[in-house]
């Protein structure tokens, strides 16, 4: 089992640039979650999908953030335009209906 | 908003000692879960305890749940240096598929 795969592992970019984070969930999992982790705010749920459909995006901080899940094996989280306060570690997690969440190793994002 | 609040925020013990970490929460739950996060890695699920359970064991881990006090504890027995990590409790209210995580406890086990 390959686990949840996130790319890139590290991203450094200048403010104003578009950032795209990618996630491949575990095969057969029908839930996908995007989280953001910072020292100040801890682990925050941004959005989650069930069967590729966004269910709850109330955690998305503002319109600069968007997420898509075009199919069961791929999801993206996009920030456009990026700002320094978006710097954080972004995690993707997936699970099936009866399983706990499995996390990827995250993308460490630095916006200069 | 934080549903789970862990206590203490940081814990340092000697290898071989037991480590006890506590979690309090505010609303009724369906289950409570504990996760571990090693530095630079994602969270790894350790154990889940349902609201109708009081105690659960998994290897060197023992979890208790007191729904009347809205609290849980995670005990790691005979700690090892490899147990050094951050530990998070997460609550599932059952109303949706979301988990709400606490801010975590940093455990350091000295060899």
mmCIF file of N, CA and C in Angstrom, chain A residues 20-97:
data_model
loop_
_atom_site.group_PDB
_atom_site.id
_atom_site.type_symbol
_atom_site.label_atom_id
_atom_site.label_comp_id
_atom_site.label_asym_id
_atom_site.label_seq_id
_atom_site.Cartn_x
_atom_site.Cartn_y
_atom_site.Cartn_z
ATOM 1 N N UNK A 20 0.171 25.359 -6.489
ATOM 2 C CA UNK A 20 -0.698 24.192 -6.633
ATOM 3 C C UNK A 20 -0.100 23.018 -5.874
ATOM 4 N N UNK A 21 -0.861 22.508 -4.939
ATOM 5 C CA UNK A 21 -0.461 21.340 -4.167
ATOM 6 C C UNK A 21 -1.273 20.142 -4.647
ATOM 7 N N UNK A 22 -0.627 18.993 -4.680
ATOM 8 C CA UNK A 22 -1.263 17.808 -5.266
ATOM 9 C C UNK A 22 -1.338 16.657 -4.270
ATOM 10 N N UNK A 23 -2.356 15.842 -4.443
ATOM 11 C CA UNK A 23 -2.562 14.716 -3.527
ATOM 12 C C UNK A 23 -3.128 13.526 -4.275
ATOM 13 N N UNK A 24 -2.534 12.365 -4.002
ATOM 14 C CA UNK A 24 -3.083 11.100 -4.513
ATOM 15 C C UNK A 24 -3.521 10.288 -3.303
ATOM 16 N N UNK A 25 -4.814 10.085 -3.123
ATOM 17 C CA UNK A 25 -5.274 9.336 -1.940
ATOM 18 C C UNK A 25 -5.023 7.845 -2.099
ATOM 19 N N UNK A 26 -5.250 7.119 -1.028
ATOM 20 C CA UNK A 26 -5.141 5.672 -1.072
ATOM 21 C C UNK A 26 -6.294 5.114 -1.912
ATOM 22 N N UNK A 27 -5.961 4.175 -2.772
ATOM 23 C CA UNK A 27 -6.959 3.593 -3.651
ATOM 24 C C UNK A 27 -8.094 2.961 -2.847
ATOM 25 N N UNK A 28 -9.322 3.280 -3.249
ATOM 26 C CA UNK A 28 -10.477 2.721 -2.561
ATOM 27 C C UNK A 28 -11.036 3.607 -1.465
ATOM 28 N N UNK A 29 -10.266 4.627 -1.082
ATOM 29 C CA UNK A 29 -10.766 5.566 -0.078
ATOM 30 C C UNK A 29 -11.710 6.562 -0.741
ATOM 31 N N UNK A 30 -12.860 6.801 -0.086
ATOM 32 C CA UNK A 30 -13.836 7.686 -0.713
ATOM 33 C C UNK A 30 -13.951 9.050 -0.040
ATOM 34 N N UNK A 31 -13.145 9.277 0.995
ATOM 35 C CA UNK A 31 -13.086 10.592 1.614
ATOM 36 C C UNK A 31 -11.676 11.153 1.448
ATOM 37 N N UNK A 32 -11.606 12.467 1.170
ATOM 38 C CA UNK A 32 -10.313 13.141 1.077
ATOM 39 C C UNK A 32 -10.397 14.466 1.812
ATOM 40 N N UNK A 33 -9.371 14.742 2.596
ATOM 41 C CA UNK A 33 -9.339 15.922 3.460
ATOM 42 C C UNK A 33 -8.072 16.729 3.177
ATOM 43 N N UNK A 34 -8.211 18.038 3.188
ATOM 44 C CA UNK A 34 -7.058 18.945 3.138
ATOM 45 C C UNK A 34 -6.982 19.709 4.466
ATOM 46 N N UNK A 35 -5.778 19.684 5.082
ATOM 47 C CA UNK A 35 -5.532 20.378 6.334
ATOM 48 C C UNK A 35 -4.362 21.347 6.159
ATOM 49 N N UNK A 36 -4.324 22.325 7.043
ATOM 50 C CA UNK A 36 -3.185 23.230 7.132
ATOM 51 C C UNK A 36 -2.693 23.203 8.579
ATOM 52 N N UNK A 37 -1.367 23.117 8.763
ATOM 53 C CA UNK A 37 -0.802 23.073 10.110
ATOM 54 C C UNK A 37 0.182 24.212 10.306
ATOM 55 N N UNK A 38 -0.049 25.000 11.342
ATOM 56 C CA UNK A 38 0.876 26.053 11.745
ATOM 57 C C UNK A 38 1.081 25.965 13.250
ATOM 58 N N UNK A 39 2.154 26.578 13.717
ATOM 59 C CA UNK A 39 2.416 26.585 15.162
ATOM 60 C C UNK A 39 1.310 27.324 15.901
ATOM 61 N N UNK A 40 0.861 28.426 15.311
ATOM 62 C CA UNK A 40 -0.099 29.277 16.012
ATOM 63 C C UNK A 40 -1.493 28.649 16.069
ATOM 64 N N UNK A 41 -1.925 28.052 14.988
ATOM 65 C CA UNK A 41 -3.317 27.612 14.876
ATOM 66 C C UNK A 41 -3.488 26.100 14.913
ATOM 67 N N UNK A 42 -2.371 25.367 14.945
ATOM 68 C CA UNK A 42 -2.476 23.921 14.983
ATOM 69 C C UNK A 42 -2.923 23.364 13.647
ATOM 70 N N UNK A 43 -3.654 22.268 13.690
ATOM 71 C CA UNK A 43 -4.107 21.577 12.482
ATOM 72 C C UNK A 43 -5.538 22.003 12.178
ATOM 73 N N UNK A 44 -5.725 22.623 11.028
ATOM 74 C CA UNK A 44 -7.041 23.134 10.643
ATOM 75 C C UNK A 44 -7.545 22.389 9.419
ATOM 76 N N UNK A 45 -8.778 21.970 9.453
ATOM 77 C CA UNK A 45 -9.400 21.359 8.277
ATOM 78 C C UNK A 45 -9.828 22.464 7.317
ATOM 79 N N UNK A 46 -9.378 22.351 6.079
ATOM 80 C CA UNK A 46 -9.733 23.350 5.075
ATOM 81 C C UNK A 46 -10.982 22.936 4.302
ATOM 82 N N UNK A 47 -10.986 21.711 3.800
ATOM 83 C CA UNK A 47 -12.076 21.227 2.968
ATOM 84 C C UNK A 47 -12.033 19.707 2.951
ATOM 85 N N UNK A 48 -13.198 19.066 2.758
ATOM 86 C CA UNK A 48 -13.145 17.633 2.511
ATOM 87 C C UNK A 48 -14.139 17.219 1.437
ATOM 88 N N UNK A 49 -13.821 16.134 0.782
ATOM 89 C CA UNK A 49 -14.590 15.581 -0.324
ATOM 90 C C UNK A 49 -15.092 14.186 0.047
ATOM 91 N N UNK A 50 -16.233 13.834 -0.473
ATOM 92 C CA UNK A 50 -16.744 12.478 -0.415
ATOM 93 C C UNK A 50 -17.126 12.068 -1.821
ATOM 94 N N UNK A 51 -16.573 10.956 -2.278
ATOM 95 C CA UNK A 51 -16.822 10.515 -3.662
ATOM 96 C C UNK A 51 -16.601 11.647 -4.658
ATOM 97 N N UNK A 52 -15.517 12.375 -4.473
ATOM 98 C CA UNK A 52 -15.049 13.443 -5.368
ATOM 99 C C UNK A 52 -15.870 14.732 -5.277
ATOM 100 N N UNK A 53 -16.877 14.768 -4.421
ATOM 101 C CA UNK A 53 -17.734 15.942 -4.299
ATOM 102 C C UNK A 53 -17.350 16.725 -3.045
ATOM 103 N N UNK A 54 -17.119 18.047 -3.174
ATOM 104 C CA UNK A 54 -16.810 18.834 -1.975
ATOM 105 C C UNK A 54 -18.009 18.874 -1.035
ATOM 106 N N UNK A 55 -17.785 18.519 0.219
ATOM 107 C CA UNK A 55 -18.877 18.439 1.186
ATOM 108 C C UNK A 55 -18.888 19.651 2.113
ATOM 109 N N UNK A 56 -17.715 20.040 2.559
ATOM 110 C CA UNK A 56 -17.626 21.135 3.526
ATOM 111 C C UNK A 56 -16.349 21.919 3.249
ATOM 112 N N UNK A 57 -16.509 23.148 2.804
ATOM 113 C CA UNK A 57 -15.339 24.000 2.534
ATOM 114 C C UNK A 57 -15.319 25.190 3.493
ATOM 115 N N UNK A 58 -15.981 25.050 4.619
ATOM 116 C CA UNK A 58 -16.084 26.175 5.550
ATOM 117 C C UNK A 58 -14.741 26.568 6.152
ATOM 118 N N UNK A 59 -13.749 25.695 6.079
ATOM 119 C CA UNK A 59 -12.439 26.009 6.615
ATOM 120 C C UNK A 59 -11.513 26.709 5.641
ATOM 121 N N UNK A 60 -11.920 26.841 4.401
ATOM 122 C CA UNK A 60 -11.089 27.522 3.416
ATOM 123 C C UNK A 60 -11.006 28.991 3.812
ATOM 124 N N UNK A 61 -9.802 29.509 4.011
ATOM 125 C CA UNK A 61 -9.655 30.841 4.607
ATOM 126 C C UNK A 61 -10.239 31.981 3.778
ATOM 127 N N UNK A 62 -10.139 31.927 2.497
ATOM 128 C CA UNK A 62 -10.658 33.011 1.660
ATOM 129 C C UNK A 62 -10.677 32.558 0.204
ATOM 130 N N UNK A 63 -11.187 33.450 -0.631
ATOM 131 C CA UNK A 63 -11.395 33.059 -2.028
ATOM 132 C C UNK A 63 -10.107 32.764 -2.777
ATOM 133 N N UNK A 64 -8.991 33.116 -2.196
ATOM 134 C CA UNK A 64 -7.720 32.822 -2.869
ATOM 135 C C UNK A 64 -7.438 31.315 -2.876
ATOM 136 N N UNK A 65 -8.124 30.590 -2.017
ATOM 137 C CA UNK A 65 -7.935 29.148 -1.913
ATOM 138 C C UNK A 65 -9.046 28.429 -2.681
ATOM 139 N N UNK A 66 -8.649 27.411 -3.442
ATOM 140 C CA UNK A 66 -9.639 26.572 -4.114
ATOM 141 C C UNK A 66 -9.120 25.141 -4.151
ATOM 142 N N UNK A 67 -10.024 24.184 -4.157
ATOM 143 C CA UNK A 67 -9.650 22.769 -4.201
ATOM 144 C C UNK A 67 -10.552 22.042 -5.172
ATOM 145 N N UNK A 68 -9.966 21.067 -5.840
ATOM 146 C CA UNK A 68 -10.709 20.265 -6.798
ATOM 147 C C UNK A 68 -10.368 18.803 -6.617
ATOM 148 N N UNK A 69 -11.296 17.962 -7.026
ATOM 149 C CA UNK A 69 -11.033 16.524 -7.046
ATOM 150 C C UNK A 69 -11.656 15.987 -8.334
ATOM 151 N N UNK A 70 -10.936 16.041 -9.430
ATOM 152 C CA UNK A 70 -11.495 15.646 -10.728
ATOM 153 C C UNK A 70 -11.791 14.163 -10.836
ATOM 154 N N UNK A 71 -11.096 13.344 -10.060
ATOM 155 C CA UNK A 71 -11.375 11.902 -10.042
ATOM 156 C C UNK A 71 -10.964 11.316 -8.697
ATOM 157 N N UNK A 72 -11.228 10.048 -8.525
ATOM 158 C CA UNK A 72 -11.022 9.410 -7.222
ATOM 159 C C UNK A 72 -9.558 9.287 -6.830
ATOM 160 N N UNK A 73 -8.641 9.517 -7.743
ATOM 161 C CA UNK A 73 -7.229 9.300 -7.444
ATOM 162 C C UNK A 73 -6.405 10.578 -7.462
ATOM 163 N N UNK A 74 -7.054 11.742 -7.471
ATOM 164 C CA UNK A 74 -6.273 12.973 -7.576
ATOM 165 C C UNK A 74 -7.051 14.166 -7.041
ATOM 166 N N UNK A 75 -6.342 15.012 -6.281
ATOM 167 C CA UNK A 75 -6.936 16.253 -5.807
ATOM 168 C C UNK A 75 -5.873 17.341 -5.808
ATOM 169 N N UNK A 76 -6.309 18.580 -5.992
ATOM 170 C CA UNK A 76 -5.404 19.717 -5.932
ATOM 171 C C UNK A 76 -5.946 20.769 -4.986
ATOM 172 N N UNK A 77 -5.022 21.470 -4.359
ATOM 173 C CA UNK A 77 -5.331 22.652 -3.559
ATOM 174 C C UNK A 77 -4.538 23.796 -4.164
ATOM 175 N N UNK A 78 -5.237 24.843 -4.554
ATOM 176 C CA UNK A 78 -4.588 25.941 -5.250
ATOM 177 C C UNK A 78 -4.719 27.222 -4.439
ATOM 178 N N UNK A 79 -3.655 28.000 -4.426
ATOM 179 C CA UNK A 79 -3.666 29.308 -3.780
ATOM 180 C C UNK A 79 -3.243 30.338 -4.835
ATOM 181 N N UNK A 80 -4.125 31.290 -5.085
ATOM 182 C CA UNK A 80 -3.849 32.296 -6.109
ATOM 183 C C UNK A 80 -4.572 33.590 -5.768
ATOM 184 N N UNK A 81 -3.866 34.691 -5.517
ATOM 185 C CA UNK A 81 -2.412 34.798 -5.374
ATOM 186 C C UNK A 81 -1.969 34.413 -3.967
ATOM 187 N N UNK A 82 -0.751 33.919 -3.856
ATOM 188 C CA UNK A 82 -0.246 33.504 -2.554
ATOM 189 C C UNK A 82 0.247 34.706 -1.747
ATOM 190 N N UNK A 83 0.197 34.569 -0.415
ATOM 191 C CA UNK A 83 0.660 35.620 0.489
ATOM 192 C C UNK A 83 1.549 34.975 1.563
ATOM 193 N N UNK A 84 2.446 35.754 2.172
ATOM 194 C CA UNK A 84 3.344 35.187 3.195
ATOM 195 C C UNK A 84 2.599 34.476 4.320
ATOM 196 N N UNK A 85 1.398 34.950 4.685
ATOM 197 C CA UNK A 85 0.664 34.309 5.779
ATOM 198 C C UNK A 85 0.100 32.936 5.402
ATOM 199 N N UNK A 86 0.236 32.564 4.139
ATOM 200 C CA UNK A 86 -0.171 31.220 3.716
ATOM 201 C C UNK A 86 0.909 30.179 4.006
ATOM 202 N N UNK A 87 2.071 30.636 4.446
ATOM 203 C CA UNK A 87 3.169 29.714 4.748
ATOM 204 C C UNK A 87 2.741 28.766 5.859
ATOM 205 N N UNK A 88 2.884 27.473 5.606
ATOM 206 C CA UNK A 88 2.404 26.444 6.533
ATOM 207 C C UNK A 88 2.777 25.091 5.952
ATOM 208 N N UNK A 89 2.444 24.037 6.689
ATOM 209 C CA UNK A 89 2.514 22.691 6.138
ATOM 210 C C UNK A 89 1.090 22.261 5.797
ATOM 211 N N UNK A 90 0.889 21.839 4.570
ATOM 212 C CA UNK A 90 -0.427 21.431 4.094
ATOM 213 C C UNK A 90 -0.458 19.912 3.973
ATOM 214 N N UNK A 91 -1.450 19.308 4.625
ATOM 215 C CA UNK A 91 -1.593 17.861 4.609
ATOM 216 C C UNK A 91 -2.844 17.453 3.861
ATOM 217 N N UNK A 92 -2.721 16.343 3.195
ATOM 218 C CA UNK A 92 -3.848 15.665 2.593
ATOM 219 C C UNK A 92 -4.043 14.352 3.361
ATOM 220 N N UNK A 93 -5.275 13.960 3.577
ATOM 221 C CA UNK A 93 -5.571 12.696 4.247
ATOM 222 C C UNK A 93 -6.732 12.034 3.528
ATOM 223 N N UNK A 94 -6.786 10.727 3.583
ATOM 224 C CA UNK A 94 -7.918 10.019 2.994
ATOM 225 C C UNK A 94 -8.361 8.895 3.926
ATOM 226 N N UNK A 95 -9.585 8.471 3.725
ATOM 227 C CA UNK A 95 -10.081 7.324 4.481
ATOM 228 C C UNK A 95 -11.258 6.703 3.746
ATOM 229 N N UNK A 96 -11.533 5.479 4.091
ATOM 230 C CA UNK A 96 -12.767 4.849 3.642
ATOM 231 C C UNK A 96 -13.812 5.051 4.732
ATOM 232 N N UNK A 97 -15.000 4.597 4.503
ATOM 233 C CA UNK A 97 -16.108 4.864 5.417
ATOM 234 C C UNK A 97 -15.844 4.349 6.824
#
